[in-house]
Tab-separated table of C-alpha atoms and ligand atoms in Angstrom:
chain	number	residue	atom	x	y	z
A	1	UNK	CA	0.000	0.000	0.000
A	2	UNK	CA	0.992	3.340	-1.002
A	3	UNK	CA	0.071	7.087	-0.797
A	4	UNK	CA	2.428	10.355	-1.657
A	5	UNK	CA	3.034	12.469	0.708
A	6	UNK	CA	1.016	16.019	0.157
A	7	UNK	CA	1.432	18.809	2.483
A	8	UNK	CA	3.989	18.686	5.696
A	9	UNK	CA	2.859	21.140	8.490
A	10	UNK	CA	4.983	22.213	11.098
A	11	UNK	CA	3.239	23.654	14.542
A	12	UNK	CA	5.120	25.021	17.593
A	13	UNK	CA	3.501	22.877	21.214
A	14	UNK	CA	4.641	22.320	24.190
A	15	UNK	CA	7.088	20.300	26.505
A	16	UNK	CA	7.119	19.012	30.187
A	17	UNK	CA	9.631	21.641	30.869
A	18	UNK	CA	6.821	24.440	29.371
A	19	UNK	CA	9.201	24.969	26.611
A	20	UNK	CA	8.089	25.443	23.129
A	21	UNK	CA	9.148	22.733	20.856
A	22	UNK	CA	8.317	21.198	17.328
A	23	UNK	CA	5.132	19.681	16.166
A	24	UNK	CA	5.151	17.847	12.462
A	25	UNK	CA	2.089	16.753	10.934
A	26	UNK	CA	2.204	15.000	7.297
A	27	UNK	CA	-0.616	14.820	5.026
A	28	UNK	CA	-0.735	12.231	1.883
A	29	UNK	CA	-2.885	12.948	-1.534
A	30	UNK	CA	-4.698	10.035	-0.424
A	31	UNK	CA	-6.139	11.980	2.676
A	32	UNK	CA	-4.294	10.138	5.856
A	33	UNK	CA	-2.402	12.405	8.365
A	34	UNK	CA	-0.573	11.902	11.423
A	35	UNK	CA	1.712	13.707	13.447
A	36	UNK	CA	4.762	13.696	15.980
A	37	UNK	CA	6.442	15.940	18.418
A	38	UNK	CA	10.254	16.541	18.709
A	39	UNK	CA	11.548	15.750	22.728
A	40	UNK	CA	14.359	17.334	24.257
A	41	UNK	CA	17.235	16.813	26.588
A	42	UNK	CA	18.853	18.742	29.471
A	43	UNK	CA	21.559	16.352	29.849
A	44	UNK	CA	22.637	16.080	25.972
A	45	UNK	CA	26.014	14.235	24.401
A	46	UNK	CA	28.582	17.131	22.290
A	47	UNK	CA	27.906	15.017	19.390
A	48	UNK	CA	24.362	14.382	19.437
A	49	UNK	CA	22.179	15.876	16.947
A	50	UNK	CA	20.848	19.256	18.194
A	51	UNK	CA	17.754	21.759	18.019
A	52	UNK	CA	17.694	24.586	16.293
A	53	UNK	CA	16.589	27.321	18.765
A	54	UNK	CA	16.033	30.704	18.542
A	55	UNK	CA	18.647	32.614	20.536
A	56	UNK	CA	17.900	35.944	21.661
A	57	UNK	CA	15.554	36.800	25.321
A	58	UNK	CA	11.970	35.533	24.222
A	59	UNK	CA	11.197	32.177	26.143
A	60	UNK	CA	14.779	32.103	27.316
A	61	UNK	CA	15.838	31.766	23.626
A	62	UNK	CA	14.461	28.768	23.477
A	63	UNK	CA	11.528	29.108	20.742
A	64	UNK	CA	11.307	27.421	17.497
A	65	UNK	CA	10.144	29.327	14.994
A	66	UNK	CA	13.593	28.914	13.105
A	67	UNK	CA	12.818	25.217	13.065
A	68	UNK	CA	9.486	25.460	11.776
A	69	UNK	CA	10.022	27.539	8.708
A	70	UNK	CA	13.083	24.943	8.318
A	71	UNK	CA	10.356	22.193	7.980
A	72	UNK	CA	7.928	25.069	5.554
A	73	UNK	CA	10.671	26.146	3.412
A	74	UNK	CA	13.018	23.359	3.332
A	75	UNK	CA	11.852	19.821	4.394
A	76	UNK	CA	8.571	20.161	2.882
A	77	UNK	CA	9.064	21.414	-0.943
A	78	UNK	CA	11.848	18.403	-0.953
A	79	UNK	CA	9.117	15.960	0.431
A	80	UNK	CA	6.080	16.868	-1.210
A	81	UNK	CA	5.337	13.474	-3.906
A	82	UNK	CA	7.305	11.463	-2.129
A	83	UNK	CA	5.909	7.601	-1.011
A	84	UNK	CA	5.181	8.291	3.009
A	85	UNK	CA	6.212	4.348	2.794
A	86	UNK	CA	9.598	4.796	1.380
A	87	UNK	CA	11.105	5.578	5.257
A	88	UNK	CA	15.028	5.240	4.300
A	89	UNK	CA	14.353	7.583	1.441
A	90	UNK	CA	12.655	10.163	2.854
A	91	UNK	CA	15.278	10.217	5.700
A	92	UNK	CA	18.377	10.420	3.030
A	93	UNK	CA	16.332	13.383	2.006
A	94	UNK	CA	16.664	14.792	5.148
A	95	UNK	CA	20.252	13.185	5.377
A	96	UNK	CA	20.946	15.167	1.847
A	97	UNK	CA	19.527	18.406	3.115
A	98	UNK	CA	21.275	18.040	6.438
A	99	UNK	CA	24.705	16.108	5.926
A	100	UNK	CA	26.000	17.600	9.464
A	101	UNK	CA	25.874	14.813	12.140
A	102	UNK	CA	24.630	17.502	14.692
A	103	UNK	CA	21.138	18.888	12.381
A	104	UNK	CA	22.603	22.368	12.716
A	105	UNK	CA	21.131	23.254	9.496
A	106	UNK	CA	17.663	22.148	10.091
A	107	UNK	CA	17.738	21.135	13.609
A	108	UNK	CA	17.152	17.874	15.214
A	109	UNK	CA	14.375	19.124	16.550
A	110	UNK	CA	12.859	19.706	12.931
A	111	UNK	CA	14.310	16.356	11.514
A	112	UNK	CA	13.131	14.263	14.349
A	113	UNK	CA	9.462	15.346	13.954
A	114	UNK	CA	9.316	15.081	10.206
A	115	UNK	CA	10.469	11.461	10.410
A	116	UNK	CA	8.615	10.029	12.955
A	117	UNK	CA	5.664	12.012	11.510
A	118	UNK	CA	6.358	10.316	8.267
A	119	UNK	CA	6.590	6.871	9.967
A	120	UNK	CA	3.367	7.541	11.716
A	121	UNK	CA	1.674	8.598	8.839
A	122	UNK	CA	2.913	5.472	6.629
A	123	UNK	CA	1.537	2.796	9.794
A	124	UNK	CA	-1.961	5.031	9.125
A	125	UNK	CA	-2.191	4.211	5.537
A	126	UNK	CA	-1.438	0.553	5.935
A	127	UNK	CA	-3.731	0.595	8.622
A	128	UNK	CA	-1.820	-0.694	11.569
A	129	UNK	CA	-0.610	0.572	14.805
A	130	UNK	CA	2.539	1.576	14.454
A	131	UNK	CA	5.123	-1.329	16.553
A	132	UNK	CA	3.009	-4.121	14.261
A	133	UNK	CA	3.699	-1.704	11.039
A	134	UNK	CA	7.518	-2.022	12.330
A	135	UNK	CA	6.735	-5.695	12.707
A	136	UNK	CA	4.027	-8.128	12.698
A	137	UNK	CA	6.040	-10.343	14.398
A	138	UNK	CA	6.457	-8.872	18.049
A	139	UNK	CA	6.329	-11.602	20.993
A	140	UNK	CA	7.964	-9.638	23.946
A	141	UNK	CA	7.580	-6.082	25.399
A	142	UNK	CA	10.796	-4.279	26.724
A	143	UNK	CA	11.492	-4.461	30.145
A	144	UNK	CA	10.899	-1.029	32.115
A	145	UNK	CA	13.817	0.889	33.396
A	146	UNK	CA	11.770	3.851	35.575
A	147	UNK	CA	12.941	6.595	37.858
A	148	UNK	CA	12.036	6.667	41.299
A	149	UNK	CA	14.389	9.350	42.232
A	150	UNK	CA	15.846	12.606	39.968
A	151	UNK	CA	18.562	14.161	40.038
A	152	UNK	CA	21.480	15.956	38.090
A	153	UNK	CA	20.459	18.180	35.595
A	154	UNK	CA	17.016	17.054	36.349
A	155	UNK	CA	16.689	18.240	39.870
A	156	UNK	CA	19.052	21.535	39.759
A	157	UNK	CA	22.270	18.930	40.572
A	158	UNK	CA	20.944	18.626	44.002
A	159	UNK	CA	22.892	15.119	44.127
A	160	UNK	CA	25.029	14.603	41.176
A	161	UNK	CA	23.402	11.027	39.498
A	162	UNK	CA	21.024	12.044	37.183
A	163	UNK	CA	18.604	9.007	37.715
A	164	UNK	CA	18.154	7.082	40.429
A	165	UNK	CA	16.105	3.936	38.535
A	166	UNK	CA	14.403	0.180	39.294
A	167	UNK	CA	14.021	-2.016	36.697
A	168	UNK	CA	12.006	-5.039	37.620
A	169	UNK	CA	13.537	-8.253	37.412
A	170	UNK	CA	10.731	-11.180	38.421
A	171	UNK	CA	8.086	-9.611	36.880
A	172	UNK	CA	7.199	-11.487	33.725
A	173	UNK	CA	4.706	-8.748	32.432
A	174	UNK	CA	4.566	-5.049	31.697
A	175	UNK	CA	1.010	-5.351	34.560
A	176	UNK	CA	3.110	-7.035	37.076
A	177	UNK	CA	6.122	-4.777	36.325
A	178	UNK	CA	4.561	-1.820	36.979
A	179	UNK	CA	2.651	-3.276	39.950
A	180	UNK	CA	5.903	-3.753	41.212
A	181	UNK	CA	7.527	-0.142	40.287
A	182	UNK	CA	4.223	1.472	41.280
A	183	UNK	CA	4.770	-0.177	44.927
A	184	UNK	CA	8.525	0.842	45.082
A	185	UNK	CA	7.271	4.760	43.993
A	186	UNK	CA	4.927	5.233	46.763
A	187	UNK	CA	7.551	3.297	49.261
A	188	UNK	CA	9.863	5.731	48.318
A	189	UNK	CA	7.711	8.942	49.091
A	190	UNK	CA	7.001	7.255	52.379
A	191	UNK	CA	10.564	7.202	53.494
A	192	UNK	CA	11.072	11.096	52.238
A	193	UNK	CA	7.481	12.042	53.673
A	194	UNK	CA	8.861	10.486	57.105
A	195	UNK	CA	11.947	12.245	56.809
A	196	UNK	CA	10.936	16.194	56.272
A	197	UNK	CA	8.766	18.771	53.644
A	198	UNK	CA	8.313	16.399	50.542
A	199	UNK	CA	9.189	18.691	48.051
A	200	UNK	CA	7.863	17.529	44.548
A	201	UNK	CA	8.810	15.471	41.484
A	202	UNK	CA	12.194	16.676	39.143
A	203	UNK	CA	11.912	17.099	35.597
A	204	UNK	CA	11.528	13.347	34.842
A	205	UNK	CA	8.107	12.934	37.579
A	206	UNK	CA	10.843	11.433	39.962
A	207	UNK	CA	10.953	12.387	43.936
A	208	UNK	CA	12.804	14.889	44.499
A	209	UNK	CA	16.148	14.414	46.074
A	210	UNK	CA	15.805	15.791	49.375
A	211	UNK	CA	19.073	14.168	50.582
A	212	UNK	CA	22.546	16.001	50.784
A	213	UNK	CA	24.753	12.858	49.402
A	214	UNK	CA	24.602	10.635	46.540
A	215	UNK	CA	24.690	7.425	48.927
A	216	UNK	CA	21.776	8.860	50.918
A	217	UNK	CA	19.672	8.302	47.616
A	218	UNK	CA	20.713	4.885	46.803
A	219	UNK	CA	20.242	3.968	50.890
A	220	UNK	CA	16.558	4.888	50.505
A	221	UNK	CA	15.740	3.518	47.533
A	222	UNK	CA	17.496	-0.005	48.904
A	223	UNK	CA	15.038	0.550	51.309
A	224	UNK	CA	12.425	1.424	49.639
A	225	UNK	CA	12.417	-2.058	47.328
A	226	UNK	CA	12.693	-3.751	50.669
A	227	UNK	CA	9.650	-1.946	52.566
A	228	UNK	CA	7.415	-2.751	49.653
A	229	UNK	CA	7.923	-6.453	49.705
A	230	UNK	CA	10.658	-7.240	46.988
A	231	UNK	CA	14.182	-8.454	47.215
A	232	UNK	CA	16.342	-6.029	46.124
A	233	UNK	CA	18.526	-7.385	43.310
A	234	UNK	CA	16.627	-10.199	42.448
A	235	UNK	CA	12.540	-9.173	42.186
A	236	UNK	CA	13.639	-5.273	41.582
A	237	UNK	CA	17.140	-4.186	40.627
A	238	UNK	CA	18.508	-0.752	41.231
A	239	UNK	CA	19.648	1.299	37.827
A	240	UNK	CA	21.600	4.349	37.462
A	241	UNK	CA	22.346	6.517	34.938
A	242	UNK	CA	25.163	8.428	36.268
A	243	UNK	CA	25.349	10.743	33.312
A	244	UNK	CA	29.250	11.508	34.246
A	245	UNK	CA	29.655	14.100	31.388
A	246	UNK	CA	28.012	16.499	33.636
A	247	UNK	CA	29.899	16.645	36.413
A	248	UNK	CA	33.682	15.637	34.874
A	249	UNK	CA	36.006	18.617	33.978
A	250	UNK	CA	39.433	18.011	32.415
A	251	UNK	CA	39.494	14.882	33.458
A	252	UNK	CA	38.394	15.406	37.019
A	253	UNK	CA	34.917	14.159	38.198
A	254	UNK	CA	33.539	16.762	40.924
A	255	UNK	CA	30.664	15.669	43.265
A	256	UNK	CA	29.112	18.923	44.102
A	257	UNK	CA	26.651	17.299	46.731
A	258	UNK	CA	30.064	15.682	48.731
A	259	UNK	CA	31.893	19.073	47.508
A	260	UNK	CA	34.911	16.730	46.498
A	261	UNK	CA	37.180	16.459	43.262
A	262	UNK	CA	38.079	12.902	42.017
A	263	UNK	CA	40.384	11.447	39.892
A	264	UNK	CA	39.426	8.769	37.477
A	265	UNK	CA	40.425	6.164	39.731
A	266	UNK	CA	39.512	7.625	42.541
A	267	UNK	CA	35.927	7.882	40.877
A	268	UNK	CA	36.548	4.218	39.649
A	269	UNK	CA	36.909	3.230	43.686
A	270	UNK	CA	33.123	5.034	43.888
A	271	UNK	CA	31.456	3.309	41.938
A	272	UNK	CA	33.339	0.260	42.481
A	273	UNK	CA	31.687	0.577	46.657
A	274	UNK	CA	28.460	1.559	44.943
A	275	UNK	CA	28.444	-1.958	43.148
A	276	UNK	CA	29.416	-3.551	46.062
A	277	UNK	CA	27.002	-1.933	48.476
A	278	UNK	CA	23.264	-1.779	46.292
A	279	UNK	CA	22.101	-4.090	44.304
A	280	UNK	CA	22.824	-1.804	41.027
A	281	UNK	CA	22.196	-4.078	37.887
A	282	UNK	CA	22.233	-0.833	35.365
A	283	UNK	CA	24.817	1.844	35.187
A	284	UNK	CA	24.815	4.146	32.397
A	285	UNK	CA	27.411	6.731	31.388
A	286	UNK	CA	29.601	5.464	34.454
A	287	UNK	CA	32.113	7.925	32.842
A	288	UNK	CA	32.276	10.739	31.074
A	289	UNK	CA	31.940	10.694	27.073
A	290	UNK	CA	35.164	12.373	26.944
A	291	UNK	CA	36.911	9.629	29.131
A	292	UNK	CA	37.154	6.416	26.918
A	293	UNK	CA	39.495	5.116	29.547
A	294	UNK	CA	36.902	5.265	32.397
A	295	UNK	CA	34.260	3.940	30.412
A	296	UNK	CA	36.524	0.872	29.416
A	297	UNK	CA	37.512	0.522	33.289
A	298	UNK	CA	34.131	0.611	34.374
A	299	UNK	CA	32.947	-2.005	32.072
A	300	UNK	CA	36.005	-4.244	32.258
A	301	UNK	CA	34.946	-3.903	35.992
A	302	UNK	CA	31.406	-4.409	36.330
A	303	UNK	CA	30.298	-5.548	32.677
A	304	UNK	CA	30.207	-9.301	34.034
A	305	UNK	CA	27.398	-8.046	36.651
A	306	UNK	CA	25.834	-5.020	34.686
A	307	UNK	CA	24.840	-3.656	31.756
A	308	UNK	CA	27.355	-0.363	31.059
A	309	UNK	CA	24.786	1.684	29.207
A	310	UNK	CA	26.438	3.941	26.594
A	311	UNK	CA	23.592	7.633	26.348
A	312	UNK	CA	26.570	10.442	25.885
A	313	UNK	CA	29.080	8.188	24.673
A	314	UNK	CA	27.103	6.456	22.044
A	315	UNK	CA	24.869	9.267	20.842
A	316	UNK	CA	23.092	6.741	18.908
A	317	UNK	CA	25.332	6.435	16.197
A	318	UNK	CA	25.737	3.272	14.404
A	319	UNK	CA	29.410	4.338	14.002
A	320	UNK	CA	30.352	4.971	17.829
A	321	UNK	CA	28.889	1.823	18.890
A	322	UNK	CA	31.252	-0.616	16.455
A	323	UNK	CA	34.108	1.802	18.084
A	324	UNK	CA	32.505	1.435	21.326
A	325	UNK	CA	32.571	-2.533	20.544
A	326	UNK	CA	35.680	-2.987	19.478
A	327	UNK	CA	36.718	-1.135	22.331
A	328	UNK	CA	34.786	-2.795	25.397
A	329	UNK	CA	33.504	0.276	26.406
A	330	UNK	CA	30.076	-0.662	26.789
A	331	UNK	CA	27.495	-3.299	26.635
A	332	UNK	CA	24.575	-1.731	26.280
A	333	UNK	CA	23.018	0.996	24.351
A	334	UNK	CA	20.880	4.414	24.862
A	335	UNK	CA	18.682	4.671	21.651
A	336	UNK	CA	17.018	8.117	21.408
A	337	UNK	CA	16.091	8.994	17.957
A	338	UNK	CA	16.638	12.954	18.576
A	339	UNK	CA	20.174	12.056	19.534
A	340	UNK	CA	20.758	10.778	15.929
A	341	UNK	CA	17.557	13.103	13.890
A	342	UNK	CA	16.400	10.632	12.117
A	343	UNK	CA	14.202	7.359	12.233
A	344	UNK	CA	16.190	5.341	10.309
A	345	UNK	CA	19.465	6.557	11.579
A	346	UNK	CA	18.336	5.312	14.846
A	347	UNK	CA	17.281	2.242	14.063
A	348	UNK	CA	20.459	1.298	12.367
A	349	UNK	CA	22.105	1.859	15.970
A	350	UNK	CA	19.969	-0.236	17.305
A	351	UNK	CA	20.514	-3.103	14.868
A	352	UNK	CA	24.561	-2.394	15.150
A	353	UNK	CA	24.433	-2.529	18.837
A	354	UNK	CA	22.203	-5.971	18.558
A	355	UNK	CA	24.865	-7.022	16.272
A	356	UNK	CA	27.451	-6.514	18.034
A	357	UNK	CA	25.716	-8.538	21.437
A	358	UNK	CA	24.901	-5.480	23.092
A	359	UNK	CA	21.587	-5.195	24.414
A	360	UNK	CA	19.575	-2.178	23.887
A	361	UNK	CA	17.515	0.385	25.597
A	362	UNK	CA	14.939	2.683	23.810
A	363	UNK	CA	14.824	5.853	25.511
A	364	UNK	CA	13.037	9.138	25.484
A	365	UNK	CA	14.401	12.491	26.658
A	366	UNK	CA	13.408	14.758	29.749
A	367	UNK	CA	11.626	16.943	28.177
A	368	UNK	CA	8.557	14.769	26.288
A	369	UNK	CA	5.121	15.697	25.629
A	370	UNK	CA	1.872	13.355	25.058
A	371	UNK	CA	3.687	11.459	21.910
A	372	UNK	CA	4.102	7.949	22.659
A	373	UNK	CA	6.823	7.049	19.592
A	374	UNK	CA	8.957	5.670	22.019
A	375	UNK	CA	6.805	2.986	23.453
A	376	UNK	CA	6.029	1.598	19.823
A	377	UNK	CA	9.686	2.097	18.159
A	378	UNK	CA	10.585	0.355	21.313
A	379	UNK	CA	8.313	-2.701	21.228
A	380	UNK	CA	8.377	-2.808	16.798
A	381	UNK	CA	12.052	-2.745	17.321
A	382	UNK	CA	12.590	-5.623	19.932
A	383	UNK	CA	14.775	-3.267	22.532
A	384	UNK	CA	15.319	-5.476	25.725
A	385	UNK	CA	14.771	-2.401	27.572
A	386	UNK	CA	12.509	0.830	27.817
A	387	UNK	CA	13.323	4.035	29.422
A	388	UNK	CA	10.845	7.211	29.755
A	389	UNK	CA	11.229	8.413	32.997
A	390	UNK	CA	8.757	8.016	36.612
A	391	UNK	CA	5.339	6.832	36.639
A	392	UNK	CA	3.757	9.877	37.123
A	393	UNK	CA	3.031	13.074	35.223
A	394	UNK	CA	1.613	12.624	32.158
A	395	UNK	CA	3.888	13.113	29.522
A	396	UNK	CA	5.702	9.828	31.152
A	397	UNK	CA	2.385	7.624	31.984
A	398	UNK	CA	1.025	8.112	28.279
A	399	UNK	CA	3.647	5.622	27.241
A	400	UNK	CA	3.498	3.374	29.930
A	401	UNK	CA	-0.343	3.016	29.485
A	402	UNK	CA	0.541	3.131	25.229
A	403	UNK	CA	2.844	-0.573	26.492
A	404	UNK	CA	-0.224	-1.759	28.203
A	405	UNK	CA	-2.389	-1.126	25.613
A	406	UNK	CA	0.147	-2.790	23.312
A	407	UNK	CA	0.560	-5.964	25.614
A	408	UNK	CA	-3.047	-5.992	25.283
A	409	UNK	CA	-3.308	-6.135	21.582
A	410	UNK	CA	-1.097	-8.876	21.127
A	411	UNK	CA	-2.675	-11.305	23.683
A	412	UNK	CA	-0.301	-10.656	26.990
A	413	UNK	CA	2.903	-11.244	25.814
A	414	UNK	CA	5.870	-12.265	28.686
A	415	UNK	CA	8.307	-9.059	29.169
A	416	UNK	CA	11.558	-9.400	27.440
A	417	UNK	CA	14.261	-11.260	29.469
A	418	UNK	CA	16.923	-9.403	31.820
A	419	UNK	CA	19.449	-9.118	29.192
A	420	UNK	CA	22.249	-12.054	30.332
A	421	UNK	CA	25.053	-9.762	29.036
A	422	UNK	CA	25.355	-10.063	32.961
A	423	UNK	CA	25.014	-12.445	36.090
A	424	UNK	CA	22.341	-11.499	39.231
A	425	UNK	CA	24.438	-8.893	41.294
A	426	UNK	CA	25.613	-10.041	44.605
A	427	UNK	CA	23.381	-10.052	47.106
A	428	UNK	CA	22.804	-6.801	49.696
A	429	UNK	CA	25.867	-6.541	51.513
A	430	UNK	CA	27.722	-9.470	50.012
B	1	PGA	P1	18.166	14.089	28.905
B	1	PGA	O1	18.548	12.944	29.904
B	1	PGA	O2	16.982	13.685	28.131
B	1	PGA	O3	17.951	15.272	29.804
B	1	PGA	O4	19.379	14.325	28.031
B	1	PGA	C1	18.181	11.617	29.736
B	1	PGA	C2	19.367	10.695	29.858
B	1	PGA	O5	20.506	11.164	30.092
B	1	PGA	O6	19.223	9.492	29.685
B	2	ZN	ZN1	21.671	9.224	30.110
């Protein structure tokens, strides 16, 4: 089945953040439309693909108007007649019109709505939802990765990690897991209710991290898994993503919440107590993306017992994560199609990182809106893992409830397995 594309229509909305960002919406001759919204990062790699903003003082700088005549005066003349089908093409369009690996002539921002959009649009005309127009086939839905506690760039670096996450491990369906992750969430806000003011969610609809030191966060959310009935480690694992880039200068790593400066090894020794002392099963960007070294320590280290998640060091290029391969610097990978602009851009790092025996986790950004792409690129595309924040607010619960709806189109389908890139951590204090 095919239809040409007719009109592309770009629109300025809203994010989670109340920032402005970029709407697409593609219409084909044959009278289907659909739409998609661009997300946005706080915490974003150098070499990831990047919106086009505005500058000046309106909305911080941050509008998009820029963008969205890009997408008027650009994208859609070069589209227009095109088969909304013909995915690849369309993007080496975009690729063509935009050869820089950061969008800086059209934006991310711009590129990233126009090709999920497109992809949307093409699962309308042949009349499917979008993960079974990605494939038919689909027996598993990713395992959640959710945030129970913010921080970082998310929570005005009131600790340094930037997510403080659970992903469960015994649950054998997206009902149960979230069951499970729902039960940890409100354990959680217990322990911080009981402990002062609660003071709200951070950017991703985690609690906020009313604790002075890093190990103050992982303590309570130990806890937490414990108080609300699970065995930490085996029925709930704890996952970070330390996002290092943030807080690592010239080779130093800084904890602002411990106020101390840390070599690499130094840092190396943190984590390396961290390991031993939670039951951590995730750890993403354990190093900083400019710090190869650390990020091949920290895997030779704890690859055996974790996935090493590469977000900043990847930036979901196909390219970086043969490097990253070669280079046992990772085992794992952050897909976010923003980071690369393009649908099928992404999805070619997904299928290199599979290739390669990494396992793979589909991700959206802090700042999302109502779209629910992620849930179905994640389930079409087989990731073992899927990351969009807390369960709450709801710019994060729309794709959760998009994964139930999912599971419950194709029957109740088991959860994908705990990737086995790595053993069961050692038990709490073992
Ligand atoms: P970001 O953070 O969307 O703010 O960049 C998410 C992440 O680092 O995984
Ligand atoms: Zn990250």
């Amino acid at each position: 089945m095919t239809d040409t594309i007719a009109e592309v229509r770009g629109r300025r909305v809203w994010d989670s953040r109340g920032r402005p960002t970029v709407e697409v919406e593609v219409f084909t001759a044959g009278g289907m439309r659909a739409r998609a919204i661009a997300p946005a990062g706080a915490s974003r790699g150098s070499a990831e693909a990047s919106d086009l903003r505005d500058g000046g003082s309106r909305l911080g700088g941050l509008d998009v108007l820029t963008a969205i005549s890009r997408v008027h005066t650009v994208i859609a003349p070069a589209l227009v007649g095109h088969d909304v089908c013909a995915q690849s093409t369309i993007d080496s369009v975009l690729d063509q019109l935009d050869p820089t690996p950061t969008r800086e002539v059209l934006g991310g921002n711009a590129t990233v709505a126009t090709s999920l959009a497109v992809l949307h649009t093409a699962s309308a005309v042949a009349k499917q939802p979008l993960w079974r127009y990605l494939n038919p086939e689909v027996r598993t839905i990713p395992r959640p990765e959710i945030q129970i506690i913010g921080g970082g760039a998310h929570a005005a670096r009131r600790v340094d990690l930037q997510d403080f996450m659970v992903i469960p491990l015994s649950a054998t369906s997206i009902a149960d897991a979230l069951v499970h992750v729902a039960e940890v969430y409100r354990t959680v806000g217990e322990l911080f209710a009981a402990r002062g003011p609660v003071l709200g969610v951070a950017d991703e609809g985690g609690h906020w991290p009313a604790v002075s030191r890093n190990e103050e966060a992982l303590e309570l959310l130990t806890t937490g898994i414990e108080r609300a009935g699970f065995r930490a480690g085996t029925d709930v694992g704890i996952s970070l993503d330390i996002a290092a880039s943030e807080f690592e200068k010239d080779g130093t790593y800084r904890l602002s919440a411990e106020d101390r400066d840390f070599a690499r090894d130094e840092w190396l020794a943190v984590l390396h107590n961290w390991m031993r002392d939670y039951p951590i099963v995730a750890i993403e960007d354990p190093a900083s993306e400019h710090d190869p070294i650390g990020m091949r320590a920290a895997t030779a280290a704890f690859g055996a017992r974790a996935l090493i998640v590469g977000d900043d060091y990847i930036v979901t290029n196909p390219d970086r994560i043969t490097e990253a391969a070669a280079d046992s610097a990772c085992n794992t990978a952050l897909i976010k199609v923003n980071q690369a602009g393009t649908v099928t851009r992404s999805w070619q790092a997904h299928e290199r990182a599979h290739a390669v025996g990494w396992a793979t986790i589909v991700s959206a950004r802090s700042g999302e809106t109502e779209d629910v792409s992620v849930a179905h690129l994640a389930v079409g595309w087989g990731a073992d893992i899927v990351k969009v924040g807390s369960i709450t607010r709801g710019e994060r619960t729309a794709k959760w409830n998009e994964l139930i709806r999912i599971d419950e189109e194709l029957g109740g389908v088991p959860l994908a397995e705990f990737p086995h890139t790595c053993a069961a951590p050692a038990p709490r204090g073992g």
